[in-house]
mmCIF file of C-alpha atoms in Angstrom:
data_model
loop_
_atom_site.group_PDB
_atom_site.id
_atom_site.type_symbol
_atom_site.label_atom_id
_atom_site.label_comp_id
_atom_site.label_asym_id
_atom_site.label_seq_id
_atom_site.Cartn_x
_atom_site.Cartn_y
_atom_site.Cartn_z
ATOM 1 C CA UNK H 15 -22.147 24.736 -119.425
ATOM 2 C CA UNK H 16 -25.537 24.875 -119.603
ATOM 3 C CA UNK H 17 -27.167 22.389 -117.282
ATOM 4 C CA UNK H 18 -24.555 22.113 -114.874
ATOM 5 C CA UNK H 19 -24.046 23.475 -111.292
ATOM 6 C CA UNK H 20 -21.994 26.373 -111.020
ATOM 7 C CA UNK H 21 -19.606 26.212 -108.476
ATOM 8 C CA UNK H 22 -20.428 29.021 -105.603
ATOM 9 C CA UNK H 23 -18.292 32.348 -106.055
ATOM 10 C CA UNK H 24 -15.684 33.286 -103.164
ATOM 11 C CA UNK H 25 -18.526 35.569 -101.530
ATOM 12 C CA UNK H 26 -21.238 32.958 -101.781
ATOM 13 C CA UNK H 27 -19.520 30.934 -100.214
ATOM 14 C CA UNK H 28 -18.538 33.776 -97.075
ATOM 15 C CA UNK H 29 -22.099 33.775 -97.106
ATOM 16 C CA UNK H 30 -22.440 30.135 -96.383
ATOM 17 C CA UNK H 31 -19.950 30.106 -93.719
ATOM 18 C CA UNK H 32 -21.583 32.739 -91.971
ATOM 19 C CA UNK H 33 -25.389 31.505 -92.126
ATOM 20 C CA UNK H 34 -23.940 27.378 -91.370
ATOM 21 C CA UNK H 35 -22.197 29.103 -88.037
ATOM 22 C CA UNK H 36 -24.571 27.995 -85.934
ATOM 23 C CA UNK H 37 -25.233 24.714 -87.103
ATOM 24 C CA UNK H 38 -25.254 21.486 -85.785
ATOM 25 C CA UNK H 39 -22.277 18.911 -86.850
ATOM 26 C CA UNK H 40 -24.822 16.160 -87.665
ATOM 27 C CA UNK H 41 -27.072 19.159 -89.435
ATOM 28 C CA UNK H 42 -23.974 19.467 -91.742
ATOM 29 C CA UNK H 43 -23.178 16.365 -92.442
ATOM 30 C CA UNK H 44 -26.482 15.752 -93.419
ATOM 31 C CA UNK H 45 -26.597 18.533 -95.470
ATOM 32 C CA UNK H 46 -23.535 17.369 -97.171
ATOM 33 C CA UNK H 47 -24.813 14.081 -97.834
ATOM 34 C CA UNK H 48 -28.110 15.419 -99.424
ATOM 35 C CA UNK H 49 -26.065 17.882 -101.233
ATOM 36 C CA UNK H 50 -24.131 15.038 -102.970
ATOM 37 C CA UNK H 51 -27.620 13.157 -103.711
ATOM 38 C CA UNK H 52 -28.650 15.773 -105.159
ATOM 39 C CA UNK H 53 -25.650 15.961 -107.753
ATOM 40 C CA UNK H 54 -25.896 12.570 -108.423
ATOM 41 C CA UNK H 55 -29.719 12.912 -109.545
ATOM 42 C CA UNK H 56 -29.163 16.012 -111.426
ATOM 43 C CA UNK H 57 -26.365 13.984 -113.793
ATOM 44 C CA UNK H 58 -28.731 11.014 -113.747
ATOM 45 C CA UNK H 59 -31.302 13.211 -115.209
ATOM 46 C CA UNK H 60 -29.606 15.021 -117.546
ATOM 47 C CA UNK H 61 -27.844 11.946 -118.959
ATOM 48 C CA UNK H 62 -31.779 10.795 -119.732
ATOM 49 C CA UNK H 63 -32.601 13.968 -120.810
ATOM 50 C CA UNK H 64 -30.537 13.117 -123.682
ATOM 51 C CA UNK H 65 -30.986 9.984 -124.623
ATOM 52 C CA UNK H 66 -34.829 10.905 -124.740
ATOM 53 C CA UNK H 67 -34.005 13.714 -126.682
ATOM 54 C CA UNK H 68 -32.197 11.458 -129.017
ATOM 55 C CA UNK H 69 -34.663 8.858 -129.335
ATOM 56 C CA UNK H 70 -37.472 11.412 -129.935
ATOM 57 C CA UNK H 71 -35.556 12.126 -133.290
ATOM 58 C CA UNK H 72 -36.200 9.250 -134.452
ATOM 59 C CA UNK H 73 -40.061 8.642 -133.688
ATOM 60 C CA UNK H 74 -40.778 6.128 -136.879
ATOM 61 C CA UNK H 75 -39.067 3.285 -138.682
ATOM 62 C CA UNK H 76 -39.062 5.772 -142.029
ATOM 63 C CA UNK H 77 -37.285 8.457 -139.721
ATOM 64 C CA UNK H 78 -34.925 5.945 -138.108
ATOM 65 C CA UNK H 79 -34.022 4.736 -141.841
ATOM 66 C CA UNK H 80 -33.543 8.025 -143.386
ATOM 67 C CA UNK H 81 -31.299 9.150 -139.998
ATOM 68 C CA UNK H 82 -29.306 5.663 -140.313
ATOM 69 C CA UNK H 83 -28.947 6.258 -144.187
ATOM 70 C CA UNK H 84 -27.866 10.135 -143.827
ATOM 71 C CA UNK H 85 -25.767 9.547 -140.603
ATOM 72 C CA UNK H 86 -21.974 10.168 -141.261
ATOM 73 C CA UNK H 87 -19.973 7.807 -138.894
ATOM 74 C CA UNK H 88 -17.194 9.896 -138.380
ATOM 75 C CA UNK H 89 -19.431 12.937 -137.511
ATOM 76 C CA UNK H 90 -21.571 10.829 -134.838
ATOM 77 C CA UNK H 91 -18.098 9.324 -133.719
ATOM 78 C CA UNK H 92 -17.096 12.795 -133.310
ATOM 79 C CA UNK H 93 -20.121 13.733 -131.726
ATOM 80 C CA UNK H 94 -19.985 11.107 -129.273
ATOM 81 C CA UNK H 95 -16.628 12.064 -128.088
ATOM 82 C CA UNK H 96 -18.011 15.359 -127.789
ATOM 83 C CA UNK H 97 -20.986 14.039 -125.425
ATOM 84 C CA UNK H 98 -18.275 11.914 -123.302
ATOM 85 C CA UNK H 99 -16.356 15.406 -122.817
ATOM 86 C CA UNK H 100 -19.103 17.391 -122.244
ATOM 87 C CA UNK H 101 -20.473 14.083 -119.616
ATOM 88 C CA UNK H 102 -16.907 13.988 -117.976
ATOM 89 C CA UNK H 103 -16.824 17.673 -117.489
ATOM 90 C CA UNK H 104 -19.933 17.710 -115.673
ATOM 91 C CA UNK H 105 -18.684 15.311 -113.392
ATOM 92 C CA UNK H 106 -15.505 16.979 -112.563
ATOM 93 C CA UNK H 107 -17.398 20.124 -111.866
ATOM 94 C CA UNK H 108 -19.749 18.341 -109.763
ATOM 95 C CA UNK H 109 -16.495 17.027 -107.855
ATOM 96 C CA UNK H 110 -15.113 20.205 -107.821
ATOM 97 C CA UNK H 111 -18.341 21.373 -106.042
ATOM 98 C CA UNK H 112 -18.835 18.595 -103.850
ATOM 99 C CA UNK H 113 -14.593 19.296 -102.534
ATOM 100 C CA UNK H 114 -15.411 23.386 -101.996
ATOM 101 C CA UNK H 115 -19.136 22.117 -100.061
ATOM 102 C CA UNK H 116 -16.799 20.099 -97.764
ATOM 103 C CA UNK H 117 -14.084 22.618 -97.877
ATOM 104 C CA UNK H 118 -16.388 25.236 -96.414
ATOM 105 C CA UNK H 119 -17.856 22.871 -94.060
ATOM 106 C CA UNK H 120 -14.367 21.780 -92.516
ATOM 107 C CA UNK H 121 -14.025 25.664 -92.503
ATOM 108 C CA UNK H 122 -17.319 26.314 -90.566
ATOM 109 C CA UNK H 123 -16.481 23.464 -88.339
ATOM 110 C CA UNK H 124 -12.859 25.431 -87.536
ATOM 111 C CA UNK H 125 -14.684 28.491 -87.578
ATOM 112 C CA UNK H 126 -17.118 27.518 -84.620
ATOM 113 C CA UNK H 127 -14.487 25.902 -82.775
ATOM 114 C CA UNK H 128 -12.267 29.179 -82.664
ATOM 115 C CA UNK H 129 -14.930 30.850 -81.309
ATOM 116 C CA UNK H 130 -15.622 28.510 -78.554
ATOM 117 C CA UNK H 131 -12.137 28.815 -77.750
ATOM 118 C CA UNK H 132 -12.608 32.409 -78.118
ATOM 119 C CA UNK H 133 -15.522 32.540 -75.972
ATOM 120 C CA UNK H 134 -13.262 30.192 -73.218
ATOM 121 C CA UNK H 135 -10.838 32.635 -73.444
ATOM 122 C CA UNK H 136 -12.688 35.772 -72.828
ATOM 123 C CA UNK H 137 -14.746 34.305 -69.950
ATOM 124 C CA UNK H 138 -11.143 33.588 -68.479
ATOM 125 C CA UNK H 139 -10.363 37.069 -69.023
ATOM 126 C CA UNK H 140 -13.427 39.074 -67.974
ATOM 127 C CA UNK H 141 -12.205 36.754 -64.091
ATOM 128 C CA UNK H 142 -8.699 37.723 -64.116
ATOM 129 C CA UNK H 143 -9.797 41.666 -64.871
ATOM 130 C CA UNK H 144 -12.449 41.203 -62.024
ATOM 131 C CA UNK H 145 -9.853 40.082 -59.468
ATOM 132 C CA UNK H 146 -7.586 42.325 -60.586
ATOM 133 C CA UNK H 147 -9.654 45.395 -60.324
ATOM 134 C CA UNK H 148 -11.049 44.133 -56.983
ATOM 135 C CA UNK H 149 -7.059 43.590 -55.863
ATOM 136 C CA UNK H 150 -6.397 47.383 -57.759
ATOM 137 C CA UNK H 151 -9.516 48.741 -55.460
ATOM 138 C CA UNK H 152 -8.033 47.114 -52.337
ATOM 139 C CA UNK H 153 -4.436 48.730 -52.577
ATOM 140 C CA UNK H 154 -5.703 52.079 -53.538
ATOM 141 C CA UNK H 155 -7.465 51.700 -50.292
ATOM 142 C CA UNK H 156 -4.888 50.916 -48.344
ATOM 143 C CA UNK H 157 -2.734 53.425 -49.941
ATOM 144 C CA UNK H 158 -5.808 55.810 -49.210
ATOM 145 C CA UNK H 159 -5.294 55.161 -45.583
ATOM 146 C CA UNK H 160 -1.558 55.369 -45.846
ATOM 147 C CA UNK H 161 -1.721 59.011 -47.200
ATOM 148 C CA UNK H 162 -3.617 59.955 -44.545
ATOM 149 C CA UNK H 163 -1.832 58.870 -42.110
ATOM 150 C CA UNK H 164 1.248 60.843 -43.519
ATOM 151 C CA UNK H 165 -0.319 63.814 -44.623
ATOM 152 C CA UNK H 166 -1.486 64.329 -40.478
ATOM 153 C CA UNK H 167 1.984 63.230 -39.504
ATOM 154 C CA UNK H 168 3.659 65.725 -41.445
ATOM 155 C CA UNK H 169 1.159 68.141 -41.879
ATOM 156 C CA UNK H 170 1.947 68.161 -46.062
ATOM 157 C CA UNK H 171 -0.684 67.376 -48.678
ATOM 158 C CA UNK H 172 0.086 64.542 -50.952
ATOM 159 C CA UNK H 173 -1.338 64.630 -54.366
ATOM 160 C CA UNK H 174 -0.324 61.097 -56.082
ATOM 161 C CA UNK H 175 1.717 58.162 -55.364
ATOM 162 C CA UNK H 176 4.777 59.986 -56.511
ATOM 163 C CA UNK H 177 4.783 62.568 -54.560
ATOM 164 C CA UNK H 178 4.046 60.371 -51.315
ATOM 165 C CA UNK H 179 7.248 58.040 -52.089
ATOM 166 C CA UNK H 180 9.329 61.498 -52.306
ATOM 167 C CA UNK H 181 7.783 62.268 -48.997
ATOM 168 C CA UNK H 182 9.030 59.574 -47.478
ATOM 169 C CA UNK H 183 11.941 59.185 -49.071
ATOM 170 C CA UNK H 184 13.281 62.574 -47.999
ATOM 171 C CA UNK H 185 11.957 61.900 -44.558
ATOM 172 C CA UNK H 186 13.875 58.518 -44.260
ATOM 173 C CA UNK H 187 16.937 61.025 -45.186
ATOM 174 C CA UNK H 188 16.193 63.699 -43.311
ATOM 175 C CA UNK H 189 15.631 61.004 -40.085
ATOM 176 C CA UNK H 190 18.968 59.086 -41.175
ATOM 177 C CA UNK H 191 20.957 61.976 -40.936
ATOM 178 C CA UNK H 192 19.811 63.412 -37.926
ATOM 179 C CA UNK H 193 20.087 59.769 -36.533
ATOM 180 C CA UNK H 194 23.897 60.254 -37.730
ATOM 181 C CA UNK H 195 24.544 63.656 -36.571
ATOM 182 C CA UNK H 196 22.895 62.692 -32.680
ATOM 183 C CA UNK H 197 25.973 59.495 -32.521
ATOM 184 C CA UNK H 198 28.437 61.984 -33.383
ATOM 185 C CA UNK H 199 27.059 64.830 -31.052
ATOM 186 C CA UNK H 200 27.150 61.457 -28.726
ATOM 187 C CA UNK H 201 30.235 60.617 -29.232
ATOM 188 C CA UNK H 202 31.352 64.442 -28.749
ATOM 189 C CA UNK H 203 29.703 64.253 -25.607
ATOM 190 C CA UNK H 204 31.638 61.813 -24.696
ATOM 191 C CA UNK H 205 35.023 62.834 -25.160
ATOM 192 C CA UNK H 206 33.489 66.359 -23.560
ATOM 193 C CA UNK H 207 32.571 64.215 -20.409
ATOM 194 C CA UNK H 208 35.909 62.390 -20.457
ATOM 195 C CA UNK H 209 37.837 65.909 -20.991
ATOM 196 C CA UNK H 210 35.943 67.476 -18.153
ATOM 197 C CA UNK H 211 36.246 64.931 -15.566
ATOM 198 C CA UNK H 212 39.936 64.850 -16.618
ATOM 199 C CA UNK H 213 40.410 68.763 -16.010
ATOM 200 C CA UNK H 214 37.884 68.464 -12.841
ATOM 201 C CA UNK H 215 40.042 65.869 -11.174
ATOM 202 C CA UNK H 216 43.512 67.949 -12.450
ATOM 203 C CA UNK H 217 41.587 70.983 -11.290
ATOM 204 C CA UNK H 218 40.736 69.547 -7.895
ATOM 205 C CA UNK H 219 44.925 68.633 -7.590
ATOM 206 C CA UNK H 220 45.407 72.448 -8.322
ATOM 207 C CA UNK H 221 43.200 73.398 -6.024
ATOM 208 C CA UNK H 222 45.364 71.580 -3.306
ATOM 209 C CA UNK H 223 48.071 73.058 -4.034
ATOM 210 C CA UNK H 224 46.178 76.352 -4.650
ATOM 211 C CA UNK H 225 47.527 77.725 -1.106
ATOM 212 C CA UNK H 226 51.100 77.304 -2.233
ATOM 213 C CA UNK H 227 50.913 77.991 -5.966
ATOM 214 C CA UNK H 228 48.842 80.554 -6.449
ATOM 215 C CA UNK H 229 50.882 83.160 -8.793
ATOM 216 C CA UNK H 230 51.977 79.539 -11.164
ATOM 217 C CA UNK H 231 51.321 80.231 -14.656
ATOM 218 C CA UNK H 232 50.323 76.462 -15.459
ATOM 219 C CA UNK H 233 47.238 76.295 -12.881
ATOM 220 C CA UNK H 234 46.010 79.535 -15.096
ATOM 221 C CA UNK H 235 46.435 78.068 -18.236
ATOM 222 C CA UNK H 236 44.938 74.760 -16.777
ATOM 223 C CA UNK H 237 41.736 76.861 -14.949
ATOM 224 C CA UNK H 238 40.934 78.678 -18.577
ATOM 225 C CA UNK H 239 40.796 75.271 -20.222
ATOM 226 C CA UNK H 240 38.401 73.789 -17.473
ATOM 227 C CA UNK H 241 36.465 77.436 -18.303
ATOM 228 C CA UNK H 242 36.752 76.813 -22.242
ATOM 229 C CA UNK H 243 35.331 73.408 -21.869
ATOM 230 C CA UNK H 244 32.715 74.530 -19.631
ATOM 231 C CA UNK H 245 31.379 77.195 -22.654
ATOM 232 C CA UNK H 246 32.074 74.181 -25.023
ATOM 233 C CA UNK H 247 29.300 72.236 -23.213
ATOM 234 C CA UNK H 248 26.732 74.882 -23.237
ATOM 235 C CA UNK H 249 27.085 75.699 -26.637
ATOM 236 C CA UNK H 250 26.455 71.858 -27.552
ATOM 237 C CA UNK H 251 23.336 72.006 -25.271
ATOM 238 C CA UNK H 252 22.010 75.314 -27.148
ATOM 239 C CA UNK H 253 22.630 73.691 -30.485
ATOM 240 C CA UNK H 254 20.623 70.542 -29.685
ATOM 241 C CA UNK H 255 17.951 72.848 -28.595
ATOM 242 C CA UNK H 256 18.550 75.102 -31.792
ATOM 243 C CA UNK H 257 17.754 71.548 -33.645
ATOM 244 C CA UNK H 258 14.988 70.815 -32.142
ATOM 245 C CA UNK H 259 13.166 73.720 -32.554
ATOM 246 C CA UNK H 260 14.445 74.415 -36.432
ATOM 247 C CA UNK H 261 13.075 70.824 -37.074
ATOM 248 C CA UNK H 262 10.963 70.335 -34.882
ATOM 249 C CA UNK H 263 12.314 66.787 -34.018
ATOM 250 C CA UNK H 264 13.021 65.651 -30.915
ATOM 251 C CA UNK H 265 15.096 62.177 -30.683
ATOM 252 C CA UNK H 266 13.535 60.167 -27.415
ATOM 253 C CA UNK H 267 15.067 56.868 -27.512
ATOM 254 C CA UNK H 268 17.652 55.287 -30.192
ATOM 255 C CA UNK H 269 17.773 51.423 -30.137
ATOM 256 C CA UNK H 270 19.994 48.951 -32.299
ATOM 257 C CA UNK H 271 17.047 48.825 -34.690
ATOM 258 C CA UNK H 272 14.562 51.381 -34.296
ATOM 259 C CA UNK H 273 14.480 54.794 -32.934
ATOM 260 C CA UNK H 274 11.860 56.844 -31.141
ATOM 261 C CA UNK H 275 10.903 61.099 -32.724
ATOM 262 C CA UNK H 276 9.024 63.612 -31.258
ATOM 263 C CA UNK H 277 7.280 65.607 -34.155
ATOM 264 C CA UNK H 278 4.921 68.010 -32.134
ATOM 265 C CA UNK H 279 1.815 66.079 -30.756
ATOM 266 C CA UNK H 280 3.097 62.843 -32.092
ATOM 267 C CA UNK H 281 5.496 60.267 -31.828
ATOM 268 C CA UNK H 282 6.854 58.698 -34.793
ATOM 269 C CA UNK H 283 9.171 54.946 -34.470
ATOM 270 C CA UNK H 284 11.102 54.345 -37.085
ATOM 271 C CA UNK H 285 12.770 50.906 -37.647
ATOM 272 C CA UNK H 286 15.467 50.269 -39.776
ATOM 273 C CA UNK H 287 17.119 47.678 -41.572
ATOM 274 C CA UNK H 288 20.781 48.136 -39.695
ATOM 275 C CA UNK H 289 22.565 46.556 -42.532
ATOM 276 C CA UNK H 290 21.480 48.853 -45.753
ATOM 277 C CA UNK H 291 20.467 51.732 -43.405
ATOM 278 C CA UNK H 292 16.907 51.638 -44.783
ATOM 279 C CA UNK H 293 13.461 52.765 -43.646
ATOM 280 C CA UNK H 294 11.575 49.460 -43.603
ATOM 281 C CA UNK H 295 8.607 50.883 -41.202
ATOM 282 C CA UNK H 296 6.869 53.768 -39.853
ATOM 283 C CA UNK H 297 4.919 53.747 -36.977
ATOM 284 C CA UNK H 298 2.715 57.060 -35.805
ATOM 285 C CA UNK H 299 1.139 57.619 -32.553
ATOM 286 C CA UNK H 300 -0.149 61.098 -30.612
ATOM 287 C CA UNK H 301 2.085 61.295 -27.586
ATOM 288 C CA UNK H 302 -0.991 62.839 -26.049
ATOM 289 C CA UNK H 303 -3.358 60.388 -23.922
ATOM 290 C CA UNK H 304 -6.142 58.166 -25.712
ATOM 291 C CA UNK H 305 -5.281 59.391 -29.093
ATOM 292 C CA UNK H 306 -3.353 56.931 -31.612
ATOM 293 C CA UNK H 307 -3.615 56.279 -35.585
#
């Protein structure tokens, strides 16, 4: 209608939210209210508009006789009604106007608050990545250090984390079952020791009676067994040395928790959980004089 505000497209009013961003909540209210004084003035002077133009029909009392004379009631009636429309539709566009001016600044007011938020919640974020790189930068240093250590332990090179946890995982294994394999060659030693001092002592009785039994068949059998037992022991003590040189491990001490392992220059403790059998520490040290890492 001609004369009436047209109510702001969808991308006007985009373009409204985005320049009233920034603005102050008093600013828009203000705006709001002038905006709505505004309307109120433009229907005020349109609604005088017309009546002037009216009256200025009828400039003279000749004119205002012949327009009284020639008007049709039912045609001004009608025309009236047409005015009061025409009047009523302006208004409800003007509402309609005034609702989507609020609407979009309720919108910009939403709008700016997200973005606070937004803004809250990235500051928040930009801390927790800053501690958690410095933590991240921390660890790989101490992992750093780690790999060193290992890598002159074991003389191996160790190219990521996975291959270092493989390390030491088939080190724990390796150490486990040589810590198995030294009680049983312990306990073998044992019954060897037992067996021996048995046949010594039954060996020294034989030897008594040496004088008057020297053609019996038993003290033979019993003298080859002391012999067999004798070879048995040396071949344990050339396998423990075949051991230690094929892996270069050495066993030192073996306590309820921990046990001590020669590996060339150094001298490795390992303790271990004695319930799950598990390498819970590692602890490296040169065995020669003024030299531990």
């Amino acid at each position: 209608m001609e004369g009436t505000r047209a109510v702001p497209s969808p991308l006007e009013s985009d373009r409204l939210r985005e320049a009233a961003k920034n603005v102050d909540t008093d600013e828009l209210e203000s705006l709001r209210r002038k905006i709505i004084e505004l309307e109120r003035e433009f229907l005020l002077a349109q609604v005088q508009q017309q009546v002037i133009s009216d009256l200025e029909a009828t400039t003279s009392l000749a004119s205002l006789t012949a327009h009284l004379a020639n008007m049709n009631v039912a045609e001004s009636r009608a025309v009236m009604l047409t005015r009061k429309k025409q009047l009523w539709a302006t208004c409800h566009e003007r509402d309609l106007a005034v609702r989507q001016v609020q609407d979009t600044l309720g919108q910009i007011d939403v709008t700016r608050q997200a973005l606070q938020h937004a803004e809250a919640d990235a500051n928040a974020v930009a801390v927790a990545n800053a501690a958690a790189r410095d933590e991240w930068k921390a660890l790989q240093k101490r992992n750093t250090q780690k790999k060193t250590v290992l890598e002159m332990a074991f003389n191996v090179q160790i190219t990521n984390e996975q291959s270092c946890a493989d390390l030491l995982e088939r080190q724990a294994a390796a150490m486990q079952e040589d810590h198995e394999r030294e009680h049983a060659l312990d306990d073998q030693i044992l019954d060897l020791t037992a067996q021996v001092k048995q046949s010594y002592e039954v060996l020294e009785q034989l030897r008594q009676d040496a004088t008057r039994q020297a053609e019996d068949v038993h003290i033979l059998e019993q003298t080859k067994k002391y012999a067999h037992l004798n070879e048995i022991m040396q071949w344990y003590i050339e396998m423990q040395a075949l051991v230690t040189h094929l892996t270069g491990l050495r066993v030192l001490r073996v306590e309820a928790s921990h046990f001590d392992v020669q590996v060339g220059d150094f001298e490795l403790r390992m303790v271990m959980d004695p319930d799950s059998i598990k390498l819970q520490q590692v602890q490296v040290r040169s065995s020669k004089p003024n030299k531990v890492f």
